[in-house]
XYZ file of C-alpha atoms in Angstrom:
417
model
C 1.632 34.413 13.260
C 1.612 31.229 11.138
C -0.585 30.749 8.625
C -2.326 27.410 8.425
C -1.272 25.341 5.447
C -3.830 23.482 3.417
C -4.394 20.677 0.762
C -6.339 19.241 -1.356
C -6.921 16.013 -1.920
C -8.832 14.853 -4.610
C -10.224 11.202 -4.713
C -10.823 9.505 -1.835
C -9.714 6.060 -2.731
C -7.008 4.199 -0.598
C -4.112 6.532 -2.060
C -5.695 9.813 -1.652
C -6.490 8.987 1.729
C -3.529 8.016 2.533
C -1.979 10.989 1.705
C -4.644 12.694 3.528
C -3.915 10.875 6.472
C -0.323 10.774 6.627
C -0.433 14.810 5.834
C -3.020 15.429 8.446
C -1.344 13.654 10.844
C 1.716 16.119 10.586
C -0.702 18.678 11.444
C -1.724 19.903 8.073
C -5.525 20.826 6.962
C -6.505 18.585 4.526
C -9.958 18.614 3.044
C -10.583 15.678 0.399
C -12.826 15.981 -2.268
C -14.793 12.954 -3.913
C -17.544 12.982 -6.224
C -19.441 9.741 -5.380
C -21.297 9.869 -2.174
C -19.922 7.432 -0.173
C -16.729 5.067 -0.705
C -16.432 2.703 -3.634
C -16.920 -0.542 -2.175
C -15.127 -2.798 -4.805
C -12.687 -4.867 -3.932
C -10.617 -4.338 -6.962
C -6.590 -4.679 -5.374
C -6.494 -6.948 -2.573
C -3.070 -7.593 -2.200
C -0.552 -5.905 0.627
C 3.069 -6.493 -0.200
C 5.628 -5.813 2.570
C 6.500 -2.378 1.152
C 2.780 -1.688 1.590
C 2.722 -3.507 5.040
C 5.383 -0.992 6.022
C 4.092 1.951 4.844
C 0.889 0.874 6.892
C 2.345 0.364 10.385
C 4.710 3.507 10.157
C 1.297 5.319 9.351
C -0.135 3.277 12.820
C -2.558 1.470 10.779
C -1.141 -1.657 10.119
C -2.705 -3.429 13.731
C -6.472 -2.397 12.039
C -5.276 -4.090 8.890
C -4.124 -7.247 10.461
C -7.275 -7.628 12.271
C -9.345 -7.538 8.709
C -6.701 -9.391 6.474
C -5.946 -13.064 6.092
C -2.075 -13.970 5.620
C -0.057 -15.357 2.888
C 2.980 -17.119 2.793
C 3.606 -17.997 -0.193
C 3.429 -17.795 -4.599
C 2.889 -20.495 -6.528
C 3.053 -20.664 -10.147
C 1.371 -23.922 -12.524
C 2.283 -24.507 -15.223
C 0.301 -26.520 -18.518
C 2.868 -29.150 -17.938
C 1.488 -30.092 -14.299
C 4.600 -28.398 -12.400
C 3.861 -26.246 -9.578
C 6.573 -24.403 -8.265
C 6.126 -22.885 -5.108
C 8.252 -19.873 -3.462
C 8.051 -19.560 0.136
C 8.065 -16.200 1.882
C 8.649 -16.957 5.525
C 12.586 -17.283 3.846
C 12.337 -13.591 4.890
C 11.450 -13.751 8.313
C 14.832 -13.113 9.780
C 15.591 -10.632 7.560
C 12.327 -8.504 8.185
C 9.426 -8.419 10.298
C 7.119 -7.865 6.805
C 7.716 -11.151 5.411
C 4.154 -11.868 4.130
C 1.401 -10.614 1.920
C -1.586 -9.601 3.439
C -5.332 -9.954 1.996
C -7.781 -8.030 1.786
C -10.164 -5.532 -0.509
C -8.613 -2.242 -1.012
C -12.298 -0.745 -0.413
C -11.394 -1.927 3.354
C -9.003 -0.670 3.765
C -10.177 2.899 2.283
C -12.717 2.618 5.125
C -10.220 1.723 8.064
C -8.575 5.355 6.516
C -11.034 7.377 6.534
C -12.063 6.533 9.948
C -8.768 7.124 11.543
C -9.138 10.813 9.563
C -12.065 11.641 10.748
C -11.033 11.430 13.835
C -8.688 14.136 13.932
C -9.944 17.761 14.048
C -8.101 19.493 11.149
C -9.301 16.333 8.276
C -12.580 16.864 5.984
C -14.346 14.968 3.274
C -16.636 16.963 1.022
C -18.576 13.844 -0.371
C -20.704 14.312 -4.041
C -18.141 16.635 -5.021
C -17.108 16.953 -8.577
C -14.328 18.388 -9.458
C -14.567 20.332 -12.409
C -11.134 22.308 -13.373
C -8.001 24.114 -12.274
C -8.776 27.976 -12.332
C -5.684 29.058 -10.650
C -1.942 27.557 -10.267
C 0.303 30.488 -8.902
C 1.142 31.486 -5.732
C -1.809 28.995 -4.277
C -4.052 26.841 -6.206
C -7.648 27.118 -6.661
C -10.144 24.382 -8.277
C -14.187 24.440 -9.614
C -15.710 22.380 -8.395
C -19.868 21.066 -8.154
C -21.947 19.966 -5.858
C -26.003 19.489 -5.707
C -26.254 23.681 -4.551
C -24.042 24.890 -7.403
C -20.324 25.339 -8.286
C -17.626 26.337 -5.753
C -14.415 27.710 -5.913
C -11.989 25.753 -3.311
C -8.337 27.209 -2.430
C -5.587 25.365 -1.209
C -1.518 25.662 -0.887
C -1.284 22.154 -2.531
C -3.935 19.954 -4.439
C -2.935 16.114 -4.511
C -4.326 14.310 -7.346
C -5.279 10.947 -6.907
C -8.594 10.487 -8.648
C -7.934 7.419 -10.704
C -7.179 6.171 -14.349
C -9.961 8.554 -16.218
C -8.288 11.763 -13.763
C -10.369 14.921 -14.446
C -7.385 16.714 -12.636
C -4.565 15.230 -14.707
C -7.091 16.144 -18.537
C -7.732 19.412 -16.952
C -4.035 20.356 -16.760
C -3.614 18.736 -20.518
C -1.131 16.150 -18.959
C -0.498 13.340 -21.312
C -1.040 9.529 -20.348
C 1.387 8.413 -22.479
C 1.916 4.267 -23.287
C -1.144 2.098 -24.964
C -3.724 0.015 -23.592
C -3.632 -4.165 -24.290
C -5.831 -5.141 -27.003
C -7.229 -8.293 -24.746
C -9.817 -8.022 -21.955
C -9.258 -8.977 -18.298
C -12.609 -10.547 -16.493
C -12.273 -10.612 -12.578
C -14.649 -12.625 -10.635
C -14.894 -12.593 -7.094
C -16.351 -16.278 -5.410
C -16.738 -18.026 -2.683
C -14.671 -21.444 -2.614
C -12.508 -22.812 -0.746
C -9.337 -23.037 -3.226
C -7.137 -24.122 -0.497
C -8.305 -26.731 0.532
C -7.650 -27.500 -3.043
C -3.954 -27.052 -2.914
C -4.347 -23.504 -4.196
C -1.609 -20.964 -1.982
C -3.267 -17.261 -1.398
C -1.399 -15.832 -4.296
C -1.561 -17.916 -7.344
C -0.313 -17.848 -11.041
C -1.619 -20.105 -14.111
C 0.605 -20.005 -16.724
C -1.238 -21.304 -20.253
C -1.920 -19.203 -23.011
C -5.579 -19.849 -23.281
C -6.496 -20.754 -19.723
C -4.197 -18.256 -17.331
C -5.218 -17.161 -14.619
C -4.724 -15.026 -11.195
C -5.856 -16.633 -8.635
C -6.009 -14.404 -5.095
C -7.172 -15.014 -1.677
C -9.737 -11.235 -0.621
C -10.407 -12.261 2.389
C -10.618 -15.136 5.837
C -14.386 -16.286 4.833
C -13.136 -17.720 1.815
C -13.522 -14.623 -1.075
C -11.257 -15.010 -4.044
C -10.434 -13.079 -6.965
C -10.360 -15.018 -10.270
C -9.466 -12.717 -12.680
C -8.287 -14.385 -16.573
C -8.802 -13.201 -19.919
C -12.470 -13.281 -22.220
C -12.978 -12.773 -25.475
C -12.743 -8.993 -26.667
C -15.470 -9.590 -29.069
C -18.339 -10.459 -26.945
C -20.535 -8.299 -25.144
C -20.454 -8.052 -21.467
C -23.203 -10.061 -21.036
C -21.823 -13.205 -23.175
C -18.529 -13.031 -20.918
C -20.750 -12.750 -17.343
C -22.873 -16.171 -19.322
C -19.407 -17.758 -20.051
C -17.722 -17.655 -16.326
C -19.153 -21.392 -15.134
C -17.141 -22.899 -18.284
C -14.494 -20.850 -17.728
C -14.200 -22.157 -13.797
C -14.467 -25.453 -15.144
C -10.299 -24.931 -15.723
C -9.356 -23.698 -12.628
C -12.223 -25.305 -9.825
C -12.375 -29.501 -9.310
C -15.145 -30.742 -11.699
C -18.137 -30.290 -10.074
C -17.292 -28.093 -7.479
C -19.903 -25.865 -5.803
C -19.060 -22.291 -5.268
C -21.379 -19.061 -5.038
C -20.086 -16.230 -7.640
C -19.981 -13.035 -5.483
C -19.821 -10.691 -8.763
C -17.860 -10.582 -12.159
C -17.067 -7.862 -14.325
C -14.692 -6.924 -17.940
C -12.398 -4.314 -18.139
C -9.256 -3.738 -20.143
C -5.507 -3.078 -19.262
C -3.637 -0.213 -19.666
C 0.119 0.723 -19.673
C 0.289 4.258 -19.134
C 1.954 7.077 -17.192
C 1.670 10.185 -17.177
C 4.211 12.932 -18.726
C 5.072 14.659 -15.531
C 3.497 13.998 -11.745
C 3.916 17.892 -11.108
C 2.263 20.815 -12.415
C 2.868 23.887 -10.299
C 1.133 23.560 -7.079
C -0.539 20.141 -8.396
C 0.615 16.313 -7.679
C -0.365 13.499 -9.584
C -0.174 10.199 -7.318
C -1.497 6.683 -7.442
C -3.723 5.566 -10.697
C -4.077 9.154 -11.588
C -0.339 9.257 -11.998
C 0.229 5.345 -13.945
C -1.873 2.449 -14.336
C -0.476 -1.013 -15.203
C -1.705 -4.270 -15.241
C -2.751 -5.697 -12.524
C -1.047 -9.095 -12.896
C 1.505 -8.522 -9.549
C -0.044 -6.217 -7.814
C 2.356 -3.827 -8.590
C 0.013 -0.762 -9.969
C -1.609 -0.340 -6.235
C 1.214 -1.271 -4.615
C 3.154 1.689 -6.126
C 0.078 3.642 -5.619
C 0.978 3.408 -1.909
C 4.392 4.456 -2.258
C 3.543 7.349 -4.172
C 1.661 8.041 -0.799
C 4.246 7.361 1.710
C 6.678 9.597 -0.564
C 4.668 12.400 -1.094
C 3.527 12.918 2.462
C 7.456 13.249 3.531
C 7.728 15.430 0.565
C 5.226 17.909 0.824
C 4.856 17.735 4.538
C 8.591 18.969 4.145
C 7.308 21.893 1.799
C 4.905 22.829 4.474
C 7.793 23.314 6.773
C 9.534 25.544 5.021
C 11.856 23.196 3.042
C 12.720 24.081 -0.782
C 9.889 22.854 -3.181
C 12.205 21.888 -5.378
C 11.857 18.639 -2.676
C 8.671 17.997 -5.119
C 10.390 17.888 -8.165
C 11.981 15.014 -6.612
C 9.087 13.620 -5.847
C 7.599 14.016 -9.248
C 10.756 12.641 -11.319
C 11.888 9.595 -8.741
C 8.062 8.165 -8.637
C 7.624 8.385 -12.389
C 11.040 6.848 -12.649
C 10.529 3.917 -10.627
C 7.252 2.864 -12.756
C 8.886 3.308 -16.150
C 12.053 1.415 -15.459
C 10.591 -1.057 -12.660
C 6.935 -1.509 -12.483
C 5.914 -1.413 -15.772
C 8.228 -3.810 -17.379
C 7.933 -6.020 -14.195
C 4.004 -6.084 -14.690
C 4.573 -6.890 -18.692
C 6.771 -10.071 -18.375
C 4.432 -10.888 -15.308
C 1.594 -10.749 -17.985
C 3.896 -12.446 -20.642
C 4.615 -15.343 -18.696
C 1.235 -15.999 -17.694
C -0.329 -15.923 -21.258
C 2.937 -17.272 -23.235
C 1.919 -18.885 -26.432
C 5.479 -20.162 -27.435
C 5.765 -23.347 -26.539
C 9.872 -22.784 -26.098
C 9.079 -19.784 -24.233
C 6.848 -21.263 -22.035
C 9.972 -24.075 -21.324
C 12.348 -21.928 -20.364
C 9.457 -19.992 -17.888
C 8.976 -23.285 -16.209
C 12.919 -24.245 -16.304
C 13.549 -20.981 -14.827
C 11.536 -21.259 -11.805
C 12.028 -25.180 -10.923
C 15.855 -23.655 -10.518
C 14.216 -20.438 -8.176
C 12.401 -22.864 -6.222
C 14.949 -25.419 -5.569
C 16.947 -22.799 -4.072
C 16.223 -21.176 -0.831
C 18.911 -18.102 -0.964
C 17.975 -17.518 -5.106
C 14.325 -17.157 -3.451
C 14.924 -14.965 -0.814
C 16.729 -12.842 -3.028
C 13.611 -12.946 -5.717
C 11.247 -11.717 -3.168
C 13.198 -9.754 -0.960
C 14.201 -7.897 -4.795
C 10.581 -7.869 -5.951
C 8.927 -6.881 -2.619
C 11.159 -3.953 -2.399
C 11.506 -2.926 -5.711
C 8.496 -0.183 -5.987
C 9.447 0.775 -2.670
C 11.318 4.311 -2.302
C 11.862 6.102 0.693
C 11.926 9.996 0.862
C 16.320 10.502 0.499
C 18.220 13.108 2.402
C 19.855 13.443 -0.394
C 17.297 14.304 -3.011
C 18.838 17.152 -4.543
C 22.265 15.196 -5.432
C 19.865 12.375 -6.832
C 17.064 14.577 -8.479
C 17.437 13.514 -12.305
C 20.285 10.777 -11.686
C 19.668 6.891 -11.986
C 19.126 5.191 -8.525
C 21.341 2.604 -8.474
C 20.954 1.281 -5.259
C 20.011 -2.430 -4.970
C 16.706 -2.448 -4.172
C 17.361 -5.247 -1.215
C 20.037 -2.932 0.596
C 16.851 -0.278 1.456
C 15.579 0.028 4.728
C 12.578 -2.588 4.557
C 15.112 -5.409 4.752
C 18.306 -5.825 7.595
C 21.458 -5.959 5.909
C 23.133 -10.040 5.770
C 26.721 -11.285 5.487
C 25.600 -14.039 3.463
């Protein structure tokens, strides 16, 4: 007789239920464990790269997304000079059929998850559930956790980790979060205005060292992120008092919007020292978080997903765990040497204060631009490059450099040219 395998998931933001779902799906019990009471319904990420549009429609959810999500085609950076360069991402349509970004809150698509979850019969969510420590790690893993009756003691084969930045999993196992947090502060505004029909592109860069901003399309009724930096030594409510003058840089002069909501937070760059402890898996924020300039901290989020439900869901087979290990090193390699200096010099560029610097930023992409192959090969490179898929060969690879080009993996068609 075969025993039933079982995980848990902790956090039930888009990454832990992904992993949920993609686990569950395979037949596994999965029972996720979140301490708020119902879903966070921030927007926060917003942005779907094509990796992340993959990893949606081999999951079968990618049709749901589409229906919620408004398109983009293409990035545009300004610069203080006037220049707008502009790079164009329907270069990639023959080459792929995920040749877009797609927008919209990550809070929404948490909630097209967890419905597709709880639709099958061997998926739970224990909602206003703490969890509280790790009080076994052997031969199967057992947590504490609380609820309004009491504490609990929960057992699983697996625990996946994905409860954020602050993790009480990853301190409870005495992990480190190793790298430094910026000393400025980020202030992202969600408001309703139609920046397109101002010339603004759903994904938008500002490059000036006082005045940058991120400007995002959220959603098709006309929801935008503006997120750009505040003074660190104000109090929150001095930046929320400050946003009108602060719009006055990036809206037309006397433009009428409605502010949706605004909040500070600051920036880390951090990872932590291993994704694997035992019978324990660190994934998404809980594993690295990054600044969000890119959207490369949730997009990597998601490919910790898609990797870790081959992974594990190979365990669960039968396989070697060692296929974790793999897991564990190859995810913590690919932010250290790609997302996390990609998401620096994205922040660099944006907030450059040399004014020779800032020349060669705008020289540099006037020649990207003018170029339709150096484009495609930007995007197809960046869109790709936090993308990993689960290898056949893992063992051979497991502690070796991947030096694959990240346009020859599967989410792009090979080309003579």
């Amino acid at each position: 007789m075969t025993t039933k395998k079982h995980v848990l998931v902790i956090g039930a933001g888009p990454t832990g239920l992904l992993t949920a779902y993609g686990l569950a799906k395979q037949g596994v019990h999965v029972t996720v464990v979140e301490e708020r009471a119902m879903l966070d319904d921030s927007p926060r990420a917003m942005v779907y790269l094509p990796s992340s549009l993959k990893a949606l429609d081999d999951l079968g959810l990618l049709e749901e997304a589409e229906k919620v999500g408004a398109r983009g085609h293409a990035f545009t950076m300004r610069f203080a000079s006037g220049y707008i360069g502009e790079l164009d991402h329907r270069v990639l349509q023959v080459h792929t059929p995920y040749y877009y970004t797609l927008h919209f809150g990550q809070h929404v698509l948490a909630k097209l998850i967890l419905e597709q979850l709880l639709k099958l019969p061997n998926a739970s969510v224990l909602w206003g559930t703490r969890f509280n420590r790790v009080v076994d790690n052997a031969q199967r893993v057992a947590v504490e956790v609380s609820t309004e009756a009491g504490e609990q003691r929960l057992e699983a084969d697996w625990v996946v980790a994905a409860d954020g930045a602050r993790s009480a999993v990853r301190k409870s196992l005495g992990i480190e979060f190793e790298g430094f947090t910026w000393p400025d502060t980020f202030m992202a505004t969600n408001v309703y205005f139609d920046f397109a029909a101002h010339g603004y592109c759903e994904n938008t860069m500002i490059a000036d060292p006082v005045n940058w901003a991120v400007i995002s399309k959220i959603s098709n009724d006309n929801l935008w992120r503006v997120a750009y930096g505040e003074r660190t030594d104000w109090t929150e409510e001095e930046r929320q008092a400050n946003v009108a003058k602060r719009y006055e840089h990036f809206l037309p002069k006397g433009a009428s919007y409605t502010l949706d909501r605004a909040s500070s937070y600051r920036v880390h760059q951090r990872c932590a020292s291993t994704y694997r402890a035992g019978r324990v898996l660190l994934a998404g924020d809980a594993a690295h978080a990054t600044s969000p300039i890119g959207g490369l901290g949730f997009t990597a989020g998601i490919q910790d997903a898609v990797t870790l439900i081959e992974a594990l869901g190979l365990v669960l087979k039968g396989h070697d765990e060692d296929v974790l290990d793999y897991y564990a090193a190859e995810r913590r390699r690919i932010f250290l040497d790609i997302v996390n200096p990609l998401a620096i010099e994205h922040k660099r560029r944006v907030q450059e204060a040399d004014p020779e610097r800032r020349a060669q930023d705008e020289e540099g992409f006037r020649k990207m631009a003018s170029d339709p192959n150096y484009v495609r090969n930007a995007l197809m490179n960046l869109f790709a490059l936090v993308s990993t898929p689960y290898s056949a060969d893992w063992r051979d690879r497991l502690g070796e450099q991947d030096t694959r080009e990240p346009h020859a993996m599967p989410l792009f068609t090979a080309t003579d040219d």
